[in-house]
Amino acid sequence: EAQVTQNPRYLITVTGKKLTVTCSQNMNHEYMSWYRQDPGLGLRQIYYSMNVEVTDKGDVPEGYKVSRKEKRNFPLILESPSPNQTSLYFCASSLGQPSPLHFGNGTRLTVT
Amino acid sequence: DQQVKQNSPSLSVQEGRISILNCDYTNSMFDYFLWYKKYPAEGPTFLISISSIKDKNEDGRFTVFLNKSAKHLSLHIVPSQPGDSAVYFCAASARGNQFYFGTGTSLTVIP
């Protein structure tokens, strides 16, 4: 089944403790991206990647890192999480140029 | 600054009637527009898209209209069904790089 898989689905952590949210797609998509969803703000893009080893900042990249070493994986790294990063995170992928995004089921992160 | 806006947070419609969801954008460079549907505890699901060279695109019960001069996008659902109750997001992109999403409209279809 074609899908975007995020792990974990739920994560509670403390301020400053590094964490990684994984994202993997099995559709051979060139384009991958990360979004956060907050009440009243919709979905905001954090980072995106047009291809392997190519990443770019979205609208809200502060406090996040990403890497794209392989086509199928696009992990989101929070080196020192803070409470304002408590949010619902979505990974998405697409064929690119342009085509619809396919989303994972989300990761609910709480930073205390 | 929000480049894609959905000014109606919620909409209620009777089953069988038409649902019209609206979206406005500010960036004239946007050339690709999409609508997504989202249920609780799931990721957004792609519904329909339109490129800026068209003004209408249909897929079954769903039709998207694009008015470039007004920078306005709308999604029509006819007839509306209870299973259509969800949050709908519009999105826009310039050359398929960054995607910008609206804040969503919660649609309730009343049986």
Tab-separated table of C-alpha atoms in Angstrom:
chain	number	residue	atom	x	y	z
A	1	GLU	CA	0.000	0.000	0.000
A	2	ALA	CA	1.308	3.443	-0.986
A	3	GLN	CA	1.801	5.466	2.154
A	4	VAL	CA	3.735	7.951	4.228
A	5	THR	CA	4.647	6.542	7.630
A	6	GLN	CA	5.503	8.702	10.620
A	7	ASN	CA	6.751	7.506	13.979
A	8	PRO	CA	5.948	7.881	16.752
A	9	ARG	CA	2.247	8.878	16.649
A	10	TYR	CA	2.432	10.389	20.127
A	11	LEU	CA	5.427	11.743	22.017
A	12	ILE	CA	5.733	13.490	25.347
A	13	THR	CA	9.139	14.856	26.243
A	14	VAL	CA	10.850	17.469	28.378
A	15	THR	CA	12.479	20.725	27.410
A	16	GLY	CA	15.962	20.295	25.967
A	17	LYS	CA	15.875	16.546	25.348
A	18	LYS	CA	16.797	15.892	21.712
A	19	LEU	CA	14.271	13.935	19.692
A	20	THR	CA	13.742	12.663	16.166
A	21	VAL	CA	10.462	12.044	14.377
A	22	THR	CA	10.886	9.657	11.490
A	23	CYS	CA	9.128	9.831	8.130
A	24	SER	CA	9.296	7.270	5.376
A	25	GLN	CA	7.482	6.989	2.037
A	26	ASN	CA	7.254	4.001	-0.297
A	27	MET	CA	6.101	5.820	-3.437
A	28	ASN	CA	9.536	6.807	-4.805
A	29	HIS	CA	8.559	10.469	-4.408
A	30	GLU	CA	11.141	13.155	-5.102
A	31	TYR	CA	9.581	15.795	-2.834
A	32	MET	CA	9.133	15.536	0.935
A	33	SER	CA	8.190	18.113	3.545
A	34	TRP	CA	7.255	18.674	7.182
A	35	TYR	CA	4.361	20.741	8.536
A	36	ARG	CA	3.064	21.685	11.924
A	37	GLN	CA	-0.608	22.264	12.639
A	38	ASP	CA	-1.641	24.647	15.401
A	39	PRO	CA	-5.128	25.898	16.306
A	40	GLY	CA	-6.104	28.944	14.271
A	41	LEU	CA	-2.913	28.795	12.201
A	42	GLY	CA	-3.567	25.918	9.833
A	43	LEU	CA	-0.663	23.929	8.447
A	44	ARG	CA	2.673	25.702	8.279
A	45	GLN	CA	5.653	24.351	6.381
A	46	ILE	CA	8.816	23.721	8.423
A	47	TYR	CA	11.251	22.297	5.859
A	48	TYR	CA	11.029	20.712	2.443
A	49	SER	CA	13.281	18.659	0.206
A	50	MET	CA	13.130	18.564	-3.584
A	51	ASN	CA	15.476	15.583	-3.786
A	52	VAL	CA	18.186	13.646	-1.955
A	53	GLU	CA	20.701	15.923	-0.206
A	54	VAL	CA	18.613	19.023	-1.097
A	55	THR	CA	16.688	20.696	1.729
A	56	ASP	CA	15.171	24.168	2.105
A	57	LYS	CA	13.559	26.168	4.864
A	58	GLY	CA	9.833	26.637	4.920
A	59	ASP	CA	7.940	29.278	6.856
A	60	VAL	CA	8.785	28.152	10.399
A	61	PRO	CA	12.185	26.383	10.412
A	62	GLU	CA	13.543	27.777	13.695
A	63	GLY	CA	14.374	25.052	16.197
A	64	TYR	CA	14.189	22.219	13.657
A	65	LYS	CA	16.650	20.296	11.518
A	66	VAL	CA	16.095	17.817	8.721
A	67	SER	CA	18.195	15.538	6.563
A	68	ARG	CA	17.574	13.735	3.281
A	69	LYS	CA	20.255	11.106	2.904
A	70	GLU	CA	17.947	8.645	1.156
A	71	LYS	CA	15.000	9.259	-1.119
A	72	ARG	CA	12.469	7.460	1.076
A	73	ASN	CA	13.359	8.992	4.485
A	74	PHE	CA	13.056	12.542	5.799
A	75	PRO	CA	13.500	12.703	9.589
A	76	LEU	CA	12.643	15.809	11.610
A	77	ILE	CA	15.098	16.576	14.404
A	78	LEU	CA	14.490	18.805	17.399
A	79	GLU	CA	17.915	19.350	18.979
A	80	SER	CA	16.598	21.167	22.049
A	81	PRO	CA	12.791	21.063	22.143
A	82	SER	CA	10.896	23.869	23.834
A	83	PRO	CA	7.234	24.086	24.945
A	84	ASN	CA	6.364	26.295	21.932
A	85	GLN	CA	7.136	23.298	19.727
A	86	THR	CA	4.200	21.423	21.214
A	87	SER	CA	2.124	20.767	18.126
A	88	LEU	CA	0.738	18.243	15.656
A	89	TYR	CA	3.326	17.412	13.006
A	90	PHE	CA	2.723	16.032	9.532
A	91	CYS	CA	5.129	14.641	6.996
A	92	ALA	CA	4.151	14.693	3.324
A	93	SER	CA	5.559	13.606	-0.004
A	94	SER	CA	4.799	14.119	-3.685
A	95	LEU	CA	6.108	13.361	-7.138
A	96	GLY	CA	6.967	17.058	-7.353
A	97	GLN	CA	6.663	19.851	-9.919
A	98	PRO	CA	3.762	20.080	-9.031
A	99	SER	CA	1.597	17.268	-7.817
A	100	PRO	CA	-0.553	16.604	-4.753
A	101	LEU	CA	1.017	16.042	-1.369
A	102	HIS	CA	0.373	12.726	0.365
A	103	PHE	CA	0.356	13.051	4.131
A	104	GLY	CA	1.232	10.758	6.998
A	105	ASN	CA	-1.134	10.357	9.941
A	106	GLY	CA	0.644	12.843	12.139
A	107	THR	CA	2.765	12.943	15.293
A	108	ARG	CA	1.340	14.677	18.351
A	109	LEU	CA	4.292	16.148	20.250
A	110	THR	CA	4.057	17.596	23.754
A	111	VAL	CA	7.078	19.343	25.262
A	112	THR	CA	6.817	20.047	29.004
B	1	ASP	CA	1.364	37.023	6.992
B	2	GLN	CA	-1.186	34.445	5.855
B	3	GLN	CA	-0.927	34.056	2.076
B	4	VAL	CA	-3.890	31.686	1.901
B	5	LYS	CA	-7.016	32.520	3.880
B	6	GLN	CA	-10.180	30.649	4.699
B	7	ASN	CA	-12.411	33.184	6.389
B	8	SER	CA	-15.191	30.808	7.424
B	9	PRO	CA	-14.106	28.573	10.329
B	10	SER	CA	-17.262	26.488	10.038
B	11	LEU	CA	-20.157	25.660	7.722
B	12	SER	CA	-23.320	23.598	8.224
B	13	VAL	CA	-25.302	22.198	5.308
B	14	GLN	CA	-28.286	19.873	4.973
B	15	GLU	CA	-27.669	16.490	3.407
B	16	GLY	CA	-28.291	16.585	-0.344
B	17	ARG	CA	-27.694	20.317	-0.655
B	18	ILE	CA	-24.624	22.067	-2.051
B	19	SER	CA	-21.637	22.877	0.170
B	20	ILE	CA	-19.501	25.814	-0.942
B	21	LEU	CA	-16.162	26.350	0.731
B	22	ASN	CA	-14.169	29.479	-0.039
B	23	CYS	CA	-10.514	30.406	-0.059
B	24	ASP	CA	-8.650	33.604	-0.888
B	25	TYR	CA	-4.970	34.061	-1.640
B	26	THR	CA	-2.650	37.031	-1.939
B	27	ASN	CA	0.344	35.803	-3.932
B	28	SER	CA	-0.133	36.211	-7.697
B	29	MET	CA	2.761	33.788	-8.288
B	30	PHE	CA	0.685	30.831	-7.080
B	31	ASP	CA	0.022	28.532	-10.009
B	32	TYR	CA	-1.255	25.331	-8.403
B	33	PHE	CA	-4.143	25.025	-5.968
B	34	LEU	CA	-5.438	22.080	-3.985
B	35	TRP	CA	-8.180	21.094	-1.566
B	36	TYR	CA	-7.663	18.622	1.245
B	37	LYS	CA	-10.082	16.950	3.621
B	38	LYS	CA	-9.087	16.040	7.155
B	39	TYR	CA	-10.740	13.754	9.681
B	40	PRO	CA	-9.662	13.793	13.357
B	41	ALA	CA	-6.573	11.694	14.129
B	42	GLU	CA	-5.724	11.336	10.435
B	43	GLY	CA	-3.541	13.212	8.006
B	44	PRO	CA	-5.069	15.468	5.342
B	45	THR	CA	-6.335	13.595	2.289
B	46	PHE	CA	-6.055	15.089	-1.187
B	47	LEU	CA	-9.404	15.848	-2.833
B	48	ILE	CA	-8.916	17.861	-5.989
B	49	SER	CA	-6.494	20.301	-7.580
B	50	ILE	CA	-6.435	22.939	-10.289
B	51	SER	CA	-3.666	24.643	-12.163
B	52	SER	CA	-3.747	28.354	-12.887
B	53	ILE	CA	-4.279	27.756	-16.607
B	54	LYS	CA	-7.792	26.456	-15.850
B	55	ASP	CA	-10.767	28.015	-14.128
B	56	LYS	CA	-12.669	24.851	-13.277
B	57	ASN	CA	-11.937	21.227	-12.490
B	58	GLU	CA	-14.442	18.500	-11.655
B	59	ASP	CA	-14.108	15.122	-10.023
B	60	GLY	CA	-17.397	13.408	-9.251
B	61	ARG	CA	-19.259	15.394	-6.615
B	62	PHE	CA	-16.373	17.825	-6.177
B	63	THR	CA	-15.741	20.887	-8.345
B	64	VAL	CA	-13.071	23.504	-7.789
B	65	PHE	CA	-13.411	26.976	-9.301
B	66	LEU	CA	-10.525	29.397	-9.681
B	67	ASN	CA	-10.982	33.134	-10.200
B	68	LYS	CA	-7.481	34.472	-10.771
B	69	SER	CA	-8.481	38.118	-11.068
B	70	ALA	CA	-10.162	37.957	-7.658
B	71	LYS	CA	-7.507	35.607	-6.250
B	72	HIS	CA	-10.326	33.373	-5.081
B	73	LEU	CA	-10.797	29.626	-4.995
B	74	SER	CA	-13.913	27.689	-4.112
B	75	LEU	CA	-14.852	24.044	-3.626
B	76	HIS	CA	-18.383	22.896	-4.420
B	77	ILE	CA	-19.664	19.577	-3.097
B	78	VAL	CA	-22.907	18.394	-4.673
B	79	PRO	CA	-24.803	16.633	-3.235
B	80	SER	CA	-23.400	16.870	0.279
B	81	GLN	CA	-23.335	13.668	2.319
B	82	PRO	CA	-22.879	13.102	6.072
B	83	GLY	CA	-19.523	11.427	5.352
B	84	ASP	CA	-18.309	14.743	3.952
B	85	SER	CA	-18.282	16.180	7.479
B	86	ALA	CA	-14.625	17.044	8.073
B	87	VAL	CA	-12.190	19.961	8.088
B	88	TYR	CA	-11.315	21.219	4.614
B	89	PHE	CA	-8.041	22.967	3.843
B	90	CYS	CA	-7.178	24.851	0.696
B	91	ALA	CA	-3.533	25.090	-0.333
B	92	ALA	CA	-1.502	26.917	-2.942
B	93	SER	CA	1.942	26.587	-4.419
B	94	ALA	CA	4.244	28.417	-6.791
B	95	ARG	CA	6.060	25.961	-9.095
B	96	GLY	CA	5.493	23.100	-6.660
B	97	ASN	CA	8.071	24.218	-4.106
B	98	GLN	CA	6.555	25.602	-0.932
B	99	PHE	CA	2.933	24.856	-0.185
B	100	TYR	CA	0.813	27.329	1.774
B	101	PHE	CA	-2.302	26.208	3.581
B	102	GLY	CA	-5.358	28.025	4.856
B	103	THR	CA	-6.587	27.655	8.419
B	104	GLY	CA	-9.370	25.258	7.481
B	105	THR	CA	-13.178	25.217	7.395
B	106	SER	CA	-15.065	22.660	9.458
B	107	LEU	CA	-17.964	21.303	7.389
B	108	THR	CA	-20.906	19.622	9.087
B	109	VAL	CA	-23.462	17.889	6.866
B	110	ILE	CA	-26.716	17.415	8.748
B	111	PRO	CA	-28.657	14.233	7.906
